[in-house]
Short mmCIF file of C-alpha atoms and ligand atoms in Angstrom, two decimals:
data_model
loop_
_atom_site.label_atom_id
_atom_site.label_comp_id
_atom_site.label_asym_id
_atom_site.label_seq_id
_atom_site.Cartn_x
_atom_site.Cartn_y
_atom_site.Cartn_z
CA UNK A 566 -11.15 10.23 -14.41
CA UNK A 567 -13.23 8.93 -11.52
CA UNK A 568 -13.15 5.13 -11.16
CA UNK A 569 -16.07 3.44 -9.47
CA UNK A 570 -16.10 -0.15 -8.27
CA UNK A 571 -19.53 -1.51 -7.46
CA UNK A 572 -19.73 -4.82 -5.57
CA UNK A 573 -16.70 -6.04 -7.49
CA UNK A 574 -16.17 -9.76 -6.93
CA UNK A 575 -13.83 -12.37 -8.37
CA UNK A 576 -14.19 -16.06 -7.63
CA UNK A 577 -11.66 -18.50 -9.07
CA UNK A 578 -12.68 -22.13 -9.47
CA UNK A 579 -10.65 -24.65 -7.53
CA UNK A 580 -7.46 -25.73 -9.26
CA UNK A 581 -8.11 -29.23 -7.91
CA UNK A 582 -10.83 -30.76 -10.12
CA UNK A 583 -11.98 -33.13 -7.38
CA UNK A 584 -12.58 -30.37 -4.87
CA UNK A 585 -15.46 -27.91 -4.88
CA UNK A 586 -13.49 -25.29 -3.01
CA UNK A 587 -13.31 -21.96 -4.75
CA UNK A 588 -11.04 -18.98 -4.08
CA UNK A 589 -12.89 -15.74 -3.41
CA UNK A 590 -10.02 -13.49 -4.47
CA UNK A 591 -12.03 -10.26 -4.23
CA UNK A 592 -15.25 -10.08 -2.26
CA UNK A 593 -17.84 -7.34 -2.83
CA UNK A 594 -15.46 -4.40 -3.24
CA UNK A 595 -17.33 -1.09 -3.48
CA UNK A 596 -15.47 2.21 -3.65
CA UNK A 597 -15.29 5.33 -5.77
CA UNK A 598 -11.76 6.48 -6.52
CA UNK A 599 -11.89 10.27 -6.90
CA UNK A 600 -10.53 11.85 -10.08
CA UNK A 601 -6.81 12.62 -10.03
CA UNK A 602 -5.95 10.78 -6.83
CA UNK A 603 -3.28 8.18 -6.12
CA UNK A 604 -4.72 5.11 -4.41
CA UNK A 605 -2.53 2.54 -2.68
CA UNK A 606 -4.00 -0.97 -2.68
CA UNK A 607 -2.32 -2.65 0.23
CA UNK A 608 -2.35 -6.02 1.95
CA UNK A 609 -0.43 -9.24 2.49
CA UNK A 610 0.30 -11.68 -0.30
CA UNK A 611 -2.85 -13.31 -1.67
CA UNK A 612 -5.28 -10.68 -0.35
CA UNK A 613 -6.62 -9.87 -3.83
CA UNK A 614 -4.74 -6.68 -4.72
CA UNK A 615 -3.51 -7.79 -8.13
CA UNK A 616 -6.83 -9.39 -9.01
CA UNK A 617 -8.58 -6.09 -8.26
CA UNK A 618 -6.09 -4.24 -10.47
CA UNK A 619 -6.46 -6.75 -13.31
CA UNK A 620 -10.24 -6.40 -13.20
CA UNK A 621 -9.93 -2.61 -13.40
CA UNK A 622 -7.53 -3.03 -16.33
CA UNK A 623 -9.83 -5.43 -18.19
CA UNK A 624 -7.29 -8.27 -18.17
CA UNK A 625 -9.57 -10.28 -15.89
CA UNK A 626 -13.34 -10.45 -16.00
CA UNK A 627 -15.21 -9.99 -12.72
CA UNK A 628 -17.49 -12.77 -11.48
CA UNK A 629 -19.84 -10.10 -10.20
CA UNK A 630 -20.17 -6.34 -9.88
CA UNK A 631 -19.39 -3.45 -12.18
CA UNK A 632 -16.61 -1.01 -12.99
CA UNK A 633 -17.26 2.55 -14.16
CA UNK A 634 -14.75 4.99 -15.63
CA UNK A 635 -16.47 8.33 -15.14
CA UNK A 636 -20.10 7.59 -15.98
CA UNK A 637 -19.27 4.80 -18.45
CA UNK A 638 -19.76 1.18 -17.48
CA UNK A 639 -16.53 -0.46 -18.73
CA UNK A 640 -17.14 -3.88 -17.14
CA UNK A 641 -17.48 -5.61 -20.51
CA UNK A 642 -14.91 -3.47 -22.34
CA UNK A 643 -11.61 -5.08 -23.42
CA UNK A 644 -8.34 -3.88 -21.87
CA UNK A 645 -7.24 -2.14 -25.12
CA UNK A 646 -10.39 -0.05 -25.18
CA UNK A 647 -10.32 1.16 -21.60
CA UNK A 648 -7.66 3.85 -22.02
CA UNK A 649 -5.45 2.56 -19.23
CA UNK A 650 -1.69 2.49 -18.76
CA UNK A 651 -0.25 -0.56 -17.01
CA UNK A 652 3.13 -1.06 -15.36
CA UNK A 653 4.03 -4.45 -13.91
CA UNK A 654 6.73 -5.61 -11.55
CA UNK A 655 8.44 -7.30 -14.51
CA UNK A 656 8.31 -4.44 -16.91
CA UNK A 657 9.80 -6.43 -19.83
CA UNK A 658 11.14 -3.88 -22.27
CA UNK A 659 11.91 -5.06 -25.80
CA UNK A 660 15.69 -5.67 -25.65
CA UNK A 661 16.38 -5.14 -29.36
CA UNK A 662 14.62 -1.76 -29.46
CA UNK A 663 15.97 1.59 -28.31
CA UNK A 664 14.34 3.48 -25.46
CA UNK A 665 12.58 5.69 -28.04
CA UNK A 666 11.22 2.68 -29.93
CA UNK A 667 10.10 1.03 -26.70
CA UNK A 668 8.17 4.11 -25.63
CA UNK A 669 6.62 4.63 -29.08
CA UNK A 670 5.59 1.00 -29.41
CA UNK A 671 2.06 1.27 -27.96
CA UNK A 672 1.29 4.12 -30.38
CA UNK A 673 2.04 2.12 -33.50
CA UNK A 674 -1.08 -0.01 -33.31
CA UNK A 675 -3.50 2.89 -32.95
CA UNK A 676 -6.10 2.76 -35.70
CA UNK A 677 -8.79 4.91 -37.27
CA UNK A 678 -9.26 8.34 -35.71
CA UNK A 679 -6.59 7.58 -33.11
CA UNK A 680 -3.89 6.83 -35.74
CA UNK A 681 -0.86 9.12 -35.37
CA UNK A 682 1.75 10.33 -37.85
CA UNK A 683 5.40 9.36 -37.27
CA UNK A 684 6.17 12.90 -36.10
CA UNK A 685 3.25 12.88 -33.64
CA UNK A 686 4.51 9.59 -32.23
CA UNK A 687 8.03 10.96 -31.86
CA UNK A 688 6.71 14.06 -30.11
CA UNK A 689 4.56 12.04 -27.72
CA UNK A 690 7.50 9.73 -26.90
CA UNK A 691 9.72 12.76 -26.29
CA UNK A 692 7.17 14.31 -23.92
CA UNK A 693 6.66 11.08 -21.97
CA UNK A 694 10.43 10.63 -21.70
CA UNK A 695 10.85 14.21 -20.43
CA UNK A 696 8.23 13.60 -17.79
CA UNK A 697 10.18 10.67 -16.36
CA UNK A 698 13.52 12.41 -17.04
CA UNK A 699 15.02 9.90 -19.45
CA UNK A 700 14.97 12.08 -22.58
CA UNK A 701 18.80 11.98 -22.66
CA UNK A 702 18.73 8.19 -22.99
CA UNK A 703 16.44 7.79 -26.00
CA UNK A 704 18.99 6.08 -28.26
CA UNK A 705 20.15 3.50 -25.72
CA UNK A 706 19.05 -0.11 -25.55
CA UNK A 707 17.46 -1.40 -22.28
CA UNK A 708 20.62 -3.39 -21.45
CA UNK A 709 22.52 -0.09 -21.29
CA UNK A 710 20.25 1.29 -18.55
CA UNK A 711 20.14 0.90 -14.77
CA UNK A 712 17.15 -0.85 -13.16
CA UNK A 713 15.63 2.48 -12.16
CA UNK A 714 16.05 3.91 -15.66
CA UNK A 715 14.44 0.81 -17.17
CA UNK A 716 11.51 1.21 -14.82
CA UNK A 717 11.12 4.82 -15.95
CA UNK A 718 11.03 3.67 -19.57
CA UNK A 719 8.22 1.29 -18.58
CA UNK A 720 6.36 4.17 -16.95
CA UNK A 721 6.91 6.40 -20.00
CA UNK A 722 5.57 3.59 -22.20
CA UNK A 723 2.45 3.44 -20.03
CA UNK A 724 2.03 7.23 -20.14
CA UNK A 725 2.56 7.71 -23.88
CA UNK A 726 -1.00 6.76 -24.77
CA UNK A 727 -2.18 9.45 -22.34
CA UNK A 728 -4.16 6.98 -20.26
CA UNK A 729 -7.21 8.00 -18.29
CA UNK A 730 -6.15 5.66 -15.51
CA UNK A 731 -2.65 4.46 -14.59
CA UNK A 732 -2.35 1.03 -12.96
CA UNK A 733 0.89 0.06 -11.23
CA UNK A 734 1.40 -3.48 -9.92
CA UNK A 735 4.33 -3.63 -7.47
CA UNK A 736 6.37 -1.48 -9.88
CA UNK A 737 9.28 -1.01 -7.49
CA UNK A 738 9.85 -4.59 -6.32
CA UNK A 739 12.86 -5.19 -8.53
CA UNK A 740 14.74 -2.09 -7.38
CA UNK A 741 17.22 -1.80 -4.52
CA UNK A 742 16.24 0.14 -1.40
CA UNK A 743 17.67 3.53 -2.42
CA UNK A 744 16.30 3.37 -5.94
CA UNK A 745 12.94 2.26 -4.62
CA UNK A 746 12.74 5.36 -2.48
CA UNK A 747 13.81 7.62 -5.34
CA UNK A 748 11.48 6.01 -7.89
CA UNK A 749 8.47 6.16 -5.59
CA UNK A 750 9.02 9.89 -5.18
CA UNK A 751 9.26 10.12 -8.99
CA UNK A 752 5.98 8.28 -9.41
CA UNK A 753 4.34 10.68 -6.99
CA UNK A 754 5.72 13.68 -8.86
CA UNK A 755 4.64 12.35 -12.25
CA UNK A 756 1.19 11.51 -10.92
CA UNK A 757 0.78 15.01 -9.48
CA UNK A 758 2.04 16.65 -12.68
CA UNK A 759 -0.23 14.63 -14.97
CA UNK A 760 -3.22 14.42 -12.61
CA UNK A 761 -3.92 10.89 -13.87
CA UNK A 762 -6.00 8.79 -11.49
CA UNK A 763 -3.50 6.14 -10.38
CA UNK A 764 -3.88 2.84 -8.58
CA UNK A 765 -0.73 1.48 -7.02
CA UNK A 766 -0.55 -2.09 -5.73
CA UNK A 767 2.00 -2.98 -3.08
CA UNK A 768 2.42 -5.23 -0.05
CA UNK A 769 4.81 -2.65 1.43
CA UNK A 770 2.86 -0.54 3.87
CA UNK A 771 5.53 2.13 4.15
CA UNK A 772 5.59 2.56 0.37
CA UNK A 773 1.81 2.84 0.17
CA UNK A 774 1.59 5.22 3.14
CA UNK A 775 4.28 7.52 1.77
CA UNK A 776 2.84 8.19 -1.68
CA UNK A 777 -0.90 7.56 -1.56
CA UNK A 778 -3.72 10.07 -1.14
CA UNK A 779 -5.91 7.18 -0.02
CA UNK A 780 -4.98 3.67 1.05
CA UNK A 781 -7.19 0.61 0.81
CA UNK A 782 -6.19 -2.19 3.19
CA UNK A 783 -7.33 -5.66 2.09
CA UNK A 784 -7.34 -9.07 3.78
CA UNK A 785 -8.41 -12.33 2.14
CA UNK A 786 -10.30 -10.53 -0.61
CA UNK A 787 -12.20 -8.25 1.76
CA UNK A 788 -11.58 -4.53 2.11
CA UNK A 789 -10.82 -3.75 5.75
CA UNK A 790 -10.42 0.01 5.75
CA UNK A 791 -10.18 2.90 3.31
CA UNK A 792 -8.85 6.34 4.21
CA UNK A 793 -6.01 8.84 4.15
CA UNK A 794 -2.79 7.08 5.28
CA UNK A 795 -2.44 9.07 8.51
CA UNK A 796 -6.12 8.65 9.34
CA UNK A 797 -5.93 4.86 8.97
CA UNK A 798 -2.70 4.69 10.98
CA UNK A 799 -4.13 6.87 13.76
CA UNK A 800 -7.49 5.17 13.85
CA UNK A 801 -7.33 1.54 12.67
CA UNK A 802 -10.70 -0.15 12.49
CA UNK A 803 -9.47 -3.55 13.69
CA UNK A 804 -6.40 -5.38 14.96
CA UNK A 805 -5.42 -6.58 11.47
CA UNK A 806 -5.14 -3.01 10.14
CA UNK A 807 -3.37 -1.85 13.31
CA UNK A 808 -0.81 -4.64 12.92
CA UNK A 809 -0.37 -4.18 9.18
CA UNK A 810 0.58 -0.48 9.34
CA UNK A 811 3.65 0.86 11.08
CA UNK A 812 7.35 0.07 11.52
CA UNK A 813 8.29 -1.17 14.02
CA UNK A 814 4.90 -2.85 14.24
CA UNK A 815 2.37 -2.12 16.95
CA UNK A 816 2.92 -3.91 20.29
CA UNK A 817 0.08 -6.22 21.28
CA UNK A 818 -0.82 -7.25 24.84
CA UNK A 819 -3.50 -9.19 26.66
CA UNK A 820 -5.41 -6.82 28.89
CA UNK A 821 -8.67 -6.17 30.68
CA UNK A 822 -10.78 -3.17 31.53
CA UNK A 823 -12.08 -2.81 35.08
CA UNK A 824 -13.70 0.29 36.51
CA UNK A 825 -12.86 2.27 33.34
CA UNK A 826 -9.16 1.51 33.74
CA UNK A 827 -7.02 -0.62 31.46
CA UNK A 828 -5.01 -3.32 33.22
CA UNK A 829 -2.04 -5.07 31.68
CA UNK A 830 -1.05 -7.81 34.11
CA UNK A 831 -1.88 -6.61 37.60
CA UNK A 832 -1.34 -2.92 36.91
CA UNK A 833 -3.70 -0.18 35.81
CA UNK A 834 -1.84 1.51 32.94
CA UNK A 835 -4.41 3.92 31.46
CA UNK A 836 -7.85 5.46 32.00
CA UNK A 837 -10.37 4.14 29.49
CA UNK A 838 -13.50 6.22 30.11
CA UNK A 839 -16.74 4.72 28.87
CA UNK A 840 -15.39 1.18 28.34
CA UNK A 841 -17.32 -1.54 30.21
CA UNK A 842 -15.49 -4.21 32.22
CA UNK A 843 -14.20 -6.82 29.79
CA UNK A 844 -11.15 -8.67 28.46
CA UNK A 845 -9.43 -6.77 25.63
CA UNK A 846 -6.53 -7.03 23.24
CA UNK A 847 -4.36 -3.95 23.58
CA UNK A 848 -2.31 -2.37 20.77
CA UNK A 849 0.34 0.20 21.69
CA UNK A 850 2.22 2.01 18.93
CA UNK A 851 6.01 2.09 19.53
CA UNK A 852 5.83 5.89 19.83
CA UNK A 853 3.10 5.59 22.48
CA UNK A 854 5.53 4.85 25.32
CA UNK A 855 6.99 7.61 27.52
CA UNK A 856 10.04 6.74 29.61
CA UNK A 857 8.88 7.44 33.16
CA UNK A 858 10.60 6.16 36.34
CA UNK A 859 7.19 6.23 38.05
CA UNK A 860 5.23 4.94 35.04
CA UNK A 861 2.76 2.10 35.57
CA UNK A 862 3.94 -0.27 32.81
CA UNK A 863 7.08 -2.15 33.76
CA UNK A 864 8.92 -4.23 31.15
CA UNK A 865 12.07 -6.34 31.38
CA UNK A 866 14.77 -4.50 29.51
CA UNK A 867 16.56 -6.52 26.82
CA UNK A 868 18.54 -3.82 25.03
CA UNK A 869 18.61 -0.51 23.24
CA UNK A 870 19.04 -0.20 19.48
CA UNK A 871 20.40 3.10 18.21
CA UNK A 872 18.55 4.40 15.16
CA UNK A 873 20.12 7.88 14.98
CA UNK A 874 17.48 10.46 15.83
CA UNK A 875 15.57 7.88 17.88
CA UNK A 876 16.40 4.81 19.90
CA UNK A 877 14.39 1.62 19.95
CA UNK A 878 14.07 0.15 23.42
CA UNK A 879 13.62 -3.61 23.26
CA UNK A 880 12.02 -5.32 26.24
CA UNK A 881 9.71 -8.16 27.23
CA UNK A 882 6.50 -8.37 29.21
CA UNK A 883 4.55 -11.37 30.46
CA UNK A 884 1.30 -10.20 28.90
CA UNK A 885 2.81 -9.28 25.52
CA UNK A 886 1.52 -11.35 22.61
CA UNK A 887 4.78 -10.73 20.74
CA UNK A 888 8.21 -12.01 21.79
CA UNK A 889 9.41 -8.45 22.36
CA UNK A 890 8.01 -5.02 23.15
CA UNK A 891 9.51 -2.23 21.06
CA UNK A 892 9.24 1.42 21.97
CA UNK A 893 10.66 4.33 20.02
CA UNK A 894 12.14 7.04 22.19
CA UNK A 895 13.86 10.27 21.20
CA UNK A 896 17.61 9.71 21.59
CA UNK A 897 17.86 12.79 23.85
CA UNK A 898 16.32 10.59 26.54
CA UNK A 899 18.77 8.43 28.41
CA UNK A 900 17.77 4.81 28.92
CA UNK A 901 19.45 3.67 32.15
CA UNK A 902 21.10 0.25 32.06
CA UNK A 903 18.84 -1.65 34.45
CA UNK A 904 16.85 -4.87 34.67
CA UNK A 905 13.57 -3.13 33.95
CA UNK A 906 12.24 -0.08 32.18
CA UNK A 907 9.06 1.78 33.17
CA UNK A 908 6.67 3.62 30.93
CA UNK A 909 3.57 5.74 31.04
CA UNK A 910 1.44 5.65 27.90
CA UNK A 911 0.07 8.21 25.42
CA UNK A 912 -3.64 7.45 25.30
CA UNK A 913 -4.02 8.38 21.60
CA UNK A 914 -1.45 5.69 20.75
CA UNK A 915 -3.20 2.94 22.67
CA UNK A 916 -5.99 0.99 20.93
CA UNK A 917 -8.35 -1.56 22.44
CA UNK A 918 -9.80 -4.47 20.46
CA UNK A 919 -12.43 -7.11 21.14
CA UNK A 920 -10.58 -10.35 21.91
CA UNK A 921 -12.95 -12.39 19.70
CA UNK A 922 -13.87 -10.17 16.74
CA UNK A 923 -10.66 -8.07 16.89
CA UNK A 924 -12.81 -5.00 16.13
CA UNK A 925 -11.77 -1.72 17.72
CA UNK A 926 -13.33 -0.60 21.01
CA UNK A 927 -13.35 3.20 21.15
CA UNK A 928 -12.70 5.19 24.31
P1 ATP B 2416 0.61 -10.95 -4.18
O1 ATP B 2416 1.03 -9.78 -3.36
O2 ATP B 2416 1.24 -12.24 -3.70
O3 ATP B 2416 0.68 -10.76 -5.66
P2 ATP B 2416 -2.25 -10.38 -4.22
O4 ATP B 2416 -2.79 -9.68 -3.02
O5 ATP B 2416 -1.99 -9.57 -5.42
O6 ATP B 2416 -0.97 -11.20 -3.81
P3 ATP B 2416 -3.92 -12.00 -5.91
O7 ATP B 2416 -2.84 -12.32 -6.89
O8 ATP B 2416 -4.95 -11.03 -6.31
O9 ATP B 2416 -3.28 -11.55 -4.53
O10 ATP B 2416 -4.61 -13.37 -5.48
C1 ATP B 2416 -5.74 -13.43 -4.60
C2 ATP B 2416 -6.13 -14.88 -4.39
O11 ATP B 2416 -6.61 -15.43 -5.61
C3 ATP B 2416 -5.00 -15.78 -3.95
O12 ATP B 2416 -5.50 -16.71 -3.01
C4 ATP B 2416 -4.56 -16.46 -5.24
O13 ATP B 2416 -4.01 -17.73 -4.96
C5 ATP B 2416 -5.87 -16.57 -5.97
N1 ATP B 2416 -5.69 -16.56 -7.43
C6 ATP B 2416 -5.13 -15.58 -8.17
N2 ATP B 2416 -5.17 -15.88 -9.48
C7 ATP B 2416 -5.76 -17.09 -9.57
C8 ATP B 2416 -6.11 -17.97 -10.67
N3 ATP B 2416 -5.84 -17.62 -11.92
N4 ATP B 2416 -6.71 -19.13 -10.38
C9 ATP B 2416 -7.01 -19.48 -9.09
N5 ATP B 2416 -6.72 -18.70 -8.04
C10 ATP B 2416 -6.11 -17.54 -8.25
#
């Protein structure tokens, strides 16, 4: 099911009665989510991700704009009538019910033509449980399950109504690191198998990048960039997006362009053909540094952190806007113990931004 958001806007009144300030939680969001895709809604806390999801679900009413499921305008439709499945961070299973009863629960209130027989409900619950691989646990109570198993029950409960759209709000936040990784792969598998259009909200960029077909990066209610994860990482539209994606984060320097060359401090570090003379903010991805004894960028070496396959070289530089500069180097390369380390740069890993607007300057 294609989901279309047209100029979707949500304005909350001020909580302080004396003030006229309002919160624009979501500002003019327009995007068509293609049928069968997994979309990661991504951004820092308070950027409007959950509000967007709640408006799509019908739990919150937009202040402006429209929502279409396929060709149907569902903006005024209640949550129960939208055919969605919802999974929250706190997935609150009913503790006194078995896994089977928990999964079947949403089917019991179906009325009219949708009403199911007991056997149909049992079959549907069995199928949903198989999909999330908990069909062996159907007679257990939630307290007898691990966190990851409980989360799967919540997903099965959302799937049992065969939703047209699956909405997941930080569904992995309560899981430990290993389980998080495993469960996100599960979600991806289930989504691919069912082909249900899925919207996944997270503030974790790595999580969103790893499972989404398309990511939407938001800031203060405004969509910054929409695209395939790799595309957005490789070509961020502004400094905010560049900083938000990537671990370790992008390194940011003060710089200037003169005679189509980029200077950081007094040294020309890269050719920037076509860029006029100007001050710039420079972003360099950690993997954009090449150890090079004759390289133009010299940093003060602080230490080397072993990461297994790679090493992270930690250094400082007078023009860096962060306390440290972090490069990621293949561990086959030897970093000499010395006061300084020199680099040349990979031009496709270096981004220039306007110092005022923070918009990208292409070269
Ligand atoms: P988080 O990751 O912390 O959940 P989020 O990106 O999901 O954040 P939202 O919960 O959508 O952000 O909130 C967006 C903005 O709207 C925030 O500034 C928040 O304080 C505000 N907001 C959310 N709900 C309400 C409400 N019911 N009344 C007033 N303001 C609200």
